[in-house]
Amino acid sequence: MGKYILKRILIAIPVLIGITIIDYGIMCLAGSPLEMLQGPRVSEGALEAKRIALGLDKPFYIQYFVWLGQLLRGNLGYSMKSYQSVSAMIGSHLGPTLLLMGVSLVISLLLAIPAGIYSAVHQYSKGDYTVVTLSFLGSSVPGFFLSLLLIYIFTVRLGLLPSSGMTTLGTSGGVADVAKHMVMPVIVLAASMAGSNIRYIRSSVLEILQQDYLRTARAKGIGRFKVIYKHALRNALVPIVTVIGMQIPMLFGGAIIIEQVFSWPGLGLMTMSAISNRDYPVIMGVCLLSAIVVLVGNLLTDILYALVDPTIQL
Amino acid sequence: MVISIVKAQDKNKSIATESYRQTVFRRFRRHHLAAASLIVLAVLCLAAILAPFIAPYEPDAIVGPFSGAPCKEFLLGTDQIGRDVLSRLLYATRVSLLVGVMATLLSTVIGVALGLAAGYFGGVVDMVIMRFTDMVMSFPYILLVLVAASIFKPGLWNIILILGFVDWPGIARLVRGNVLSLRETNFVKGNIVAGMPLRHILFSEILPNTVAPILVYGTSVLALSMLDEAALSFLGMGVQPPMASLGNMLNGAQSLTVLTDKPWLWIPPGLLIVVLVVAINFVGDALRDALDPNSEKR
């Protein structure tokens, strides 16, 4: 097990280095940061001095190694807009995003796991068709359109829910207030996640139900309930773990558009404003962070596999 | 009784002798929702292609009052600067379908080429290609698209290129997996022993046997890239006005007055996206079932 994890981490390192190169390449492609400073009041001499100070006069690969060295010391650079350090900005915006995405993920799983299993067990029944159709609808509705519909119904027409932010302005915002602000974004996110999860779990359970050991279990007459809830469900844990693993990267990157629509003060909103301000150090910091999260997520998924499935030897 | 047995035998006989294409068609038709979706898609595509002939007005011409409600003259009303919403909707469908189809074709070509190379040659080639695939997949999808859209000038062809260059890893993995198993089959080994040229083995033996899963996966990429185009255009980073796309027609709904008082401006394009994407997904699902050689008789 320890050896396997070590091996996986060693494989992940070249991928990560590749990602930093792509990151840095995009940053350079996007143009020199000095372009942001240019203006009638900035002299050529000052630009030249700045260029040397920032190390932009050196060749590309040296610049990359300087950047990488800074990165290894935990310095992600500074925002060009607010001059805050990127790591501090990410730190302060991470909480709301994790809260929003965590709650959505849990709710989508609570919906998808029973629905997917029900649908598989009752394959080709009316209930199955309903679940599958709804799941297609859930994953086909663009998040921003569903958000607009919900805002139209609950905020504009009924006046029940607030449509933007995390807390009501001017109040300290208790748990109830935050929860109220979360209802609509969570519905939108959970609907789209549940849509694809339901189909994935359904097809995995269907596959399990066709296995020989389940036929044996049925043949020995232990009853439908025990067959499904004991023999089938335990094996269905593997696909469920896969679903959770696939969703981990979504926890960070998935909510950009929804956060934008609902002005939820998370990483997505920060990234979106960084993108429109062309604040490259911030964008690169977020890209790097999410790439690490994806790699760690993949590793965790594989370890979880081994835990739920004793036949997988790592 | 006798007649029914004869009929059943007839049916079995016809199933036994039917061609692969007939089997696929018969299985596909069983999915009523998918068959209906296919008709809906055909109608919408036709409407999009024929937009210049059936649109009542020029899409970019100012022909009516500002933000006029739907009436006899303007069936879906007019937008903030007096353009006919129905005409714009037809042209927008055209643009959105074009983006989706072109991006899907591009990513399929890239994915198939890389997947074939990785799976067939193995070794170092496989290593490099698959690590590169891992890298592209490790970027959160929408973030990558947004960053790319911010660096390159947004516009119709750039959106197609961006989506095309981002969507391919799934297809590459799928093709590689299929090639790995096909390479071990006797007919491919036979070709290698017979000294057939590489081009023949790759494109005439291996590729045709992996078309079905690519087709199924392609439909989901099509649905996804249409959703992404809509999201990008909605955020103002996709297809740029005055050209209409389903996403940028929804852009106006970010303002509260449009959202509250002028539902005819944002509900039709939104619904159209939903209908298109749902229909594509249904068709894809039925195709998966119809093309799967292992699927049950049902």
Short mmCIF file of C-alpha atoms in Angstrom, two decimals, chain A residues 11 14-19 22-23 26-27 29-30 124 129 132-133 136-137 139-145 148-149 151-152 156-157 199 210 249 252-257 260-261 271-272 275-276 278 280 283-284 286-288 290-292 294-295 298, chain B residues 30-31 33 131-132 134-140 142-144 146-147 149-154 173 227 230-232 234-235 237 246-247 250 253-254 256 258-261 263 266-271 273-274 277-279 281-282 285 288-289 296 298:
data_model
loop_
_atom_site.label_atom_id
_atom_site.label_comp_id
_atom_site.label_asym_id
_atom_site.label_seq_id
_atom_site.Cartn_x
_atom_site.Cartn_y
_atom_site.Cartn_z
CA ILE A 11 4.07 9.46 -11.43
CA PRO A 14 6.05 14.89 -14.00
CA VAL A 15 2.39 15.61 -14.68
CA LEU A 16 2.49 18.44 -12.18
CA ILE A 17 5.70 19.84 -13.66
CA GLY A 18 4.10 19.66 -17.09
CA ILE A 19 1.15 21.59 -15.74
CA ILE A 22 1.69 24.89 -19.51
CA ASP A 23 0.67 27.38 -16.81
CA ILE A 26 -0.08 30.51 -21.04
CA MET A 27 1.01 33.33 -18.76
CA LEU A 29 1.53 33.90 -24.21
CA ALA A 30 -0.93 36.24 -22.58
CA TYR A 124 -37.68 -0.71 -17.65
CA TYR A 129 -38.13 5.77 -17.12
CA VAL A 132 -33.75 8.40 -16.22
CA THR A 133 -35.70 11.12 -18.03
CA PHE A 136 -31.20 13.62 -18.48
CA LEU A 137 -33.10 16.83 -17.87
CA SER A 139 -27.69 17.27 -16.74
CA SER A 140 -28.98 19.04 -19.85
CA VAL A 141 -30.30 22.25 -18.36
CA PRO A 142 -27.58 24.89 -18.49
CA GLY A 143 -26.83 25.92 -14.90
CA PHE A 144 -27.14 29.60 -15.64
CA PHE A 145 -30.57 29.19 -17.24
CA LEU A 148 -32.28 32.58 -13.92
CA LEU A 149 -35.52 30.59 -13.75
CA ILE A 151 -34.31 33.76 -9.41
CA TYR A 152 -37.33 34.67 -11.52
CA VAL A 156 -38.81 38.20 -8.44
CA ARG A 157 -42.26 36.58 -8.29
CA ARG A 199 -27.09 7.43 -14.82
CA GLN A 210 -26.09 -9.42 -14.14
CA PRO A 249 -12.24 18.52 -8.96
CA PHE A 252 -13.04 23.79 -6.92
CA GLY A 253 -13.55 24.58 -10.56
CA GLY A 254 -17.14 23.64 -11.19
CA ALA A 255 -18.99 26.53 -9.71
CA ILE A 256 -17.43 29.49 -11.54
CA ILE A 257 -20.54 30.31 -13.53
CA GLN A 260 -20.91 34.50 -10.86
CA VAL A 261 -24.68 34.43 -11.31
CA THR A 271 -11.31 33.70 -10.64
CA MET A 272 -13.94 35.27 -12.84
CA ILE A 275 -10.05 36.62 -15.72
CA SER A 276 -11.86 39.79 -16.71
CA ARG A 278 -6.40 39.74 -16.82
CA TYR A 280 -2.58 36.39 -14.50
CA ILE A 283 -5.50 32.84 -12.58
CA MET A 284 -2.34 30.72 -12.58
CA VAL A 286 -6.10 28.90 -9.16
CA CYS A 287 -5.17 26.68 -12.13
CA LEU A 288 -2.27 25.19 -10.22
CA SER A 290 -7.07 22.89 -8.99
CA ALA A 291 -4.61 20.71 -10.86
CA ILE A 292 -3.13 19.55 -7.56
CA VAL A 294 -7.42 16.76 -9.29
CA LEU A 295 -4.27 14.68 -8.90
CA ASN A 298 -7.44 10.65 -8.33
CA ARG B 30 -37.61 0.95 -29.58
CA HIS B 31 -36.54 4.05 -27.65
CA LEU B 33 -38.14 9.26 -26.56
CA ARG B 131 0.68 11.92 -19.57
CA PHE B 132 -0.22 14.86 -21.77
CA ASP B 134 -3.65 13.57 -17.88
CA MET B 135 -2.37 17.13 -17.83
CA VAL B 136 -5.18 18.47 -19.97
CA MET B 137 -7.71 16.55 -17.88
CA SER B 138 -6.22 17.89 -14.65
CA PHE B 139 -7.23 21.42 -15.50
CA PRO B 140 -10.77 22.07 -14.40
CA ILE B 142 -14.55 25.34 -17.45
CA LEU B 143 -11.56 27.18 -15.99
CA LEU B 144 -9.39 26.15 -18.92
CA LEU B 146 -12.50 30.60 -19.62
CA VAL B 147 -8.77 31.30 -19.39
CA ALA B 149 -11.25 32.59 -24.01
CA SER B 150 -9.79 35.52 -22.07
CA ILE B 151 -6.36 35.23 -23.69
CA PHE B 152 -7.48 34.74 -27.26
CA LYS B 153 -9.98 37.20 -28.66
CA PRO B 154 -13.48 35.82 -28.19
CA ARG B 173 -8.70 7.55 -23.72
CA LEU B 227 -23.72 23.92 -23.20
CA ALA B 230 -23.97 28.91 -24.24
CA ALA B 231 -22.27 29.47 -20.87
CA LEU B 232 -19.31 31.32 -22.42
CA PHE B 234 -23.77 34.14 -21.58
CA LEU B 235 -20.73 35.48 -19.71
CA MET B 237 -16.71 35.61 -23.54
CA LEU B 246 -28.38 31.06 -27.86
CA GLY B 247 -26.04 31.96 -24.99
CA LEU B 250 -29.59 35.12 -22.56
CA ALA B 253 -31.23 38.54 -18.59
CA GLN B 254 -28.41 39.42 -16.23
CA LEU B 256 -32.99 42.82 -13.50
CA VAL B 258 -35.14 42.12 -18.46
CA LEU B 259 -35.36 39.24 -16.03
CA THR B 260 -38.43 40.67 -14.32
CA ASP B 261 -40.50 42.29 -17.03
CA PRO B 263 -39.48 37.09 -20.11
CA TRP B 266 -34.65 35.14 -22.22
CA ILE B 267 -37.04 32.20 -21.81
CA PRO B 268 -37.20 31.13 -25.51
CA PRO B 269 -33.42 30.87 -26.08
CA GLY B 270 -33.00 29.13 -22.71
CA LEU B 271 -35.71 26.60 -23.50
CA ILE B 273 -30.85 25.14 -25.44
CA VAL B 274 -32.53 22.73 -23.04
CA VAL B 277 -29.24 19.31 -25.40
CA VAL B 278 -31.87 16.94 -23.99
CA ALA B 279 -32.65 15.68 -27.49
CA ASN B 281 -28.49 13.24 -25.01
CA PHE B 282 -31.53 11.01 -25.61
CA ASP B 285 -28.28 7.12 -25.07
CA ARG B 288 -25.33 3.46 -27.14
CA ASP B 289 -27.96 0.80 -26.65
CA GLU B 296 -30.08 -7.77 -24.71
CA ARG B 298 -35.40 -6.55 -25.72
#
